[in-house]
């Protein structure tokens, strides 16, 4: 069960709409390395984790990814608020506008809709945790590429930097969970042979 707080995890207050930035930032909403995929990946994988610590990490991070999805959606919404049809055309968002108006729709920067095919839930705890660590690194890279495209708009750069930093923290937490799981799996393979004195 989740409790929803009616506030963003980190404030998003964009003063200057910019359709070109909205076009690239949307990929972290519904792209292959975006927040919706991360949330669904972790909240699905938690069921096959073998330690309470690993389950807790997947549950916590998956929940936080939902908060990041909300932040990214807010950013895209604010970046598109008040833009003109000309600005949408110049940003290459005219086809998206025809299909979705200014609505927030899960897709990547090229307009390809979100697909669960972008992530795995193998049921093998070690495999899944390695995938999760790689996913966090891919998301971190994507946020860094987005930052490269932001010129001087601190209203946009500041929440993007926050999201990038959280990817680093998530990577570290998955590394810790992997250690717990590996220790557990290794301990299951150790057999203690009782000493038997056959001379008695």
CSV table of C-alpha atoms in Angstrom, one decimal, residues 19-194:
chain,number,residue,atom,x,y,z
A,19,UNK,CA,9.1,22.9,-26.6
A,20,UNK,CA,12.6,21.7,-27.7
A,21,UNK,CA,13.5,20.7,-24.1
A,22,UNK,CA,10.1,19.1,-23.6
A,23,UNK,CA,10.8,16.9,-26.6
A,24,UNK,CA,14.0,15.5,-25.1
A,25,UNK,CA,12.9,15.3,-21.5
A,26,UNK,CA,9.8,13.2,-22.3
A,27,UNK,CA,12.1,10.3,-22.9
A,28,UNK,CA,12.7,10.1,-19.1
A,29,UNK,CA,8.9,9.7,-18.8
A,30,UNK,CA,8.3,6.9,-21.2
A,31,UNK,CA,11.5,6.1,-23.0
A,32,UNK,CA,13.4,2.8,-22.7
A,33,UNK,CA,15.5,4.0,-19.8
A,34,UNK,CA,12.8,6.3,-18.3
A,35,UNK,CA,11.1,6.4,-15.0
A,36,UNK,CA,7.9,4.4,-15.8
A,37,UNK,CA,10.0,1.5,-17.0
A,38,UNK,CA,12.2,1.7,-13.9
A,39,UNK,CA,9.2,1.7,-11.5
A,40,UNK,CA,7.5,-1.2,-13.2
A,41,UNK,CA,10.8,-3.2,-13.4
A,42,UNK,CA,11.6,-2.8,-9.7
A,43,UNK,CA,8.1,-3.3,-8.5
A,44,UNK,CA,7.8,-6.5,-10.6
A,45,UNK,CA,11.2,-7.9,-9.7
A,46,UNK,CA,10.7,-7.5,-5.9
A,47,UNK,CA,8.5,-10.6,-5.8
A,48,UNK,CA,11.3,-13.0,-6.7
A,49,UNK,CA,14.0,-11.5,-4.4
A,50,UNK,CA,15.3,-13.9,-1.8
A,51,UNK,CA,16.3,-11.5,1.0
A,52,UNK,CA,14.1,-9.0,2.9
A,53,UNK,CA,16.8,-6.3,2.3
A,54,UNK,CA,16.6,-6.8,-1.5
A,55,UNK,CA,12.8,-6.8,-1.5
A,56,UNK,CA,12.8,-3.6,0.5
A,57,UNK,CA,15.3,-1.9,-1.8
A,58,UNK,CA,13.3,-2.8,-4.9
A,59,UNK,CA,10.1,-1.6,-3.2
A,60,UNK,CA,11.6,1.6,-2.1
A,61,UNK,CA,13.4,2.5,-5.3
A,62,UNK,CA,10.4,1.4,-7.4
A,63,UNK,CA,8.2,3.7,-5.4
A,64,UNK,CA,10.6,6.6,-5.7
A,65,UNK,CA,10.7,6.1,-9.5
A,66,UNK,CA,6.9,6.8,-9.5
A,67,UNK,CA,7.7,10.1,-7.8
A,68,UNK,CA,10.3,10.8,-10.5
A,69,UNK,CA,7.8,10.0,-13.2
A,70,UNK,CA,5.6,12.6,-11.6
A,71,UNK,CA,8.4,15.1,-11.6
A,72,UNK,CA,9.3,14.5,-15.3
A,73,UNK,CA,5.6,14.7,-16.3
A,74,UNK,CA,5.4,18.1,-14.4
A,75,UNK,CA,8.5,19.3,-16.2
A,76,UNK,CA,7.2,18.4,-19.7
A,77,UNK,CA,3.8,19.9,-18.8
A,78,UNK,CA,5.3,23.2,-17.7
A,79,UNK,CA,7.7,23.3,-20.7
A,80,UNK,CA,4.7,23.0,-23.0
A,81,UNK,CA,2.4,25.4,-21.2
A,82,UNK,CA,1.7,28.3,-23.5
A,83,UNK,CA,3.8,27.3,-26.4
A,84,UNK,CA,2.5,28.2,-29.9
A,85,UNK,CA,1.9,25.9,-32.8
A,86,UNK,CA,4.9,27.4,-34.5
A,87,UNK,CA,7.1,26.5,-31.6
A,88,UNK,CA,5.7,23.0,-31.6
A,89,UNK,CA,6.5,22.7,-35.3
A,90,UNK,CA,10.0,24.1,-34.8
A,91,UNK,CA,10.7,21.6,-32.0
A,92,UNK,CA,9.4,18.7,-34.2
A,93,UNK,CA,6.4,18.1,-31.9
A,94,UNK,CA,3.7,18.8,-34.5
A,95,UNK,CA,2.9,15.1,-35.1
A,96,UNK,CA,2.8,14.5,-31.3
A,97,UNK,CA,0.5,17.5,-30.9
A,98,UNK,CA,-1.9,16.1,-33.5
A,99,UNK,CA,-2.1,12.8,-31.6
A,100,UNK,CA,-2.0,14.0,-28.0
A,101,UNK,CA,-2.4,17.7,-27.9
A,102,UNK,CA,-0.3,19.0,-25.0
A,103,UNK,CA,-1.1,15.9,-23.0
A,104,UNK,CA,1.7,13.9,-21.3
A,105,UNK,CA,2.0,10.7,-23.1
A,106,UNK,CA,4.7,8.0,-22.3
A,107,UNK,CA,7.1,7.9,-25.2
A,108,UNK,CA,10.8,8.5,-26.0
A,109,UNK,CA,12.2,11.6,-27.6
A,110,UNK,CA,11.5,10.2,-31.0
A,111,UNK,CA,7.8,9.7,-30.2
A,112,UNK,CA,8.0,5.9,-29.9
A,113,UNK,CA,5.5,4.8,-27.3
A,114,UNK,CA,6.5,3.2,-24.0
A,115,UNK,CA,6.9,-0.6,-24.2
A,116,UNK,CA,7.4,-3.0,-21.3
A,117,UNK,CA,9.7,-4.8,-23.8
A,118,UNK,CA,12.4,-2.3,-22.7
A,119,UNK,CA,13.0,-4.1,-19.4
A,120,UNK,CA,13.2,-7.6,-17.9
A,121,UNK,CA,12.0,-9.4,-14.9
A,122,UNK,CA,13.8,-12.8,-15.1
A,123,UNK,CA,13.0,-14.2,-11.7
A,124,UNK,CA,16.7,-14.7,-11.0
A,125,UNK,CA,17.7,-12.3,-8.2
A,126,UNK,CA,21.3,-11.8,-9.3
A,127,UNK,CA,20.4,-11.3,-13.0
A,128,UNK,CA,17.7,-8.8,-12.1
A,129,UNK,CA,19.9,-6.8,-9.8
A,130,UNK,CA,22.6,-6.6,-12.4
A,131,UNK,CA,20.0,-5.3,-14.9
A,132,UNK,CA,18.8,-2.8,-12.3
A,133,UNK,CA,22.4,-1.4,-11.8
A,134,UNK,CA,22.8,-1.1,-15.6
A,135,UNK,CA,19.4,0.6,-15.8
A,136,UNK,CA,20.4,3.2,-13.3
A,137,UNK,CA,23.6,3.9,-15.1
A,138,UNK,CA,21.7,4.3,-18.4
A,139,UNK,CA,19.2,6.7,-16.8
A,140,UNK,CA,22.1,8.7,-15.3
A,141,UNK,CA,23.7,9.0,-18.7
A,142,UNK,CA,20.4,10.1,-20.2
A,143,UNK,CA,20.0,12.9,-17.6
A,144,UNK,CA,23.6,14.0,-18.3
A,145,UNK,CA,22.9,14.2,-22.0
A,146,UNK,CA,19.8,16.2,-21.3
A,147,UNK,CA,21.9,18.6,-19.1
A,148,UNK,CA,24.2,19.0,-22.1
A,149,UNK,CA,21.3,20.4,-24.1
A,150,UNK,CA,20.1,22.9,-21.4
A,151,UNK,CA,21.8,26.2,-22.0
A,152,UNK,CA,21.1,28.6,-19.2
A,153,UNK,CA,17.8,27.5,-17.8
A,154,UNK,CA,18.3,26.7,-14.1
A,155,UNK,CA,14.6,26.1,-13.6
A,156,UNK,CA,15.0,23.0,-15.9
A,157,UNK,CA,18.6,22.1,-15.0
A,158,UNK,CA,18.1,22.0,-11.2
A,159,UNK,CA,15.5,19.2,-11.1
A,160,UNK,CA,17.3,17.3,-13.8
A,161,UNK,CA,20.5,17.4,-11.7
A,162,UNK,CA,18.4,16.1,-8.7
A,163,UNK,CA,17.1,13.2,-10.8
A,164,UNK,CA,20.6,12.4,-12.0
A,165,UNK,CA,21.9,12.3,-8.5
A,166,UNK,CA,19.1,9.9,-7.4
A,167,UNK,CA,20.2,7.5,-10.2
A,168,UNK,CA,23.6,7.3,-8.6
A,169,UNK,CA,22.1,6.6,-5.2
A,170,UNK,CA,19.9,3.9,-6.7
A,171,UNK,CA,22.9,2.3,-8.4
A,172,UNK,CA,24.6,2.1,-5.0
A,173,UNK,CA,21.6,0.7,-3.2
A,174,UNK,CA,21.2,-2.0,-5.9
A,175,UNK,CA,24.9,-2.8,-5.4
A,176,UNK,CA,24.3,-3.3,-1.7
A,177,UNK,CA,21.2,-5.5,-2.4
A,178,UNK,CA,23.3,-7.6,-4.8
A,179,UNK,CA,25.8,-8.2,-2.0
A,180,UNK,CA,23.1,-9.3,0.4
A,181,UNK,CA,21.7,-11.7,-2.2
A,182,UNK,CA,25.0,-13.1,-3.2
A,183,UNK,CA,25.9,-13.8,0.5
A,184,UNK,CA,22.5,-15.5,1.0
A,185,UNK,CA,22.9,-17.6,-2.1
A,186,UNK,CA,26.5,-18.6,-1.1
A,187,UNK,CA,25.4,-19.5,2.4
A,188,UNK,CA,22.7,-21.8,1.0
A,189,UNK,CA,25.4,-23.9,-0.7
A,190,UNK,CA,27.4,-24.6,2.4
A,191,UNK,CA,26.6,-27.9,4.0
A,192,UNK,CA,27.7,-28.8,7.5
A,193,UNK,CA,28.6,-32.5,7.8
A,194,UNK,CA,28.0,-33.6,11.4
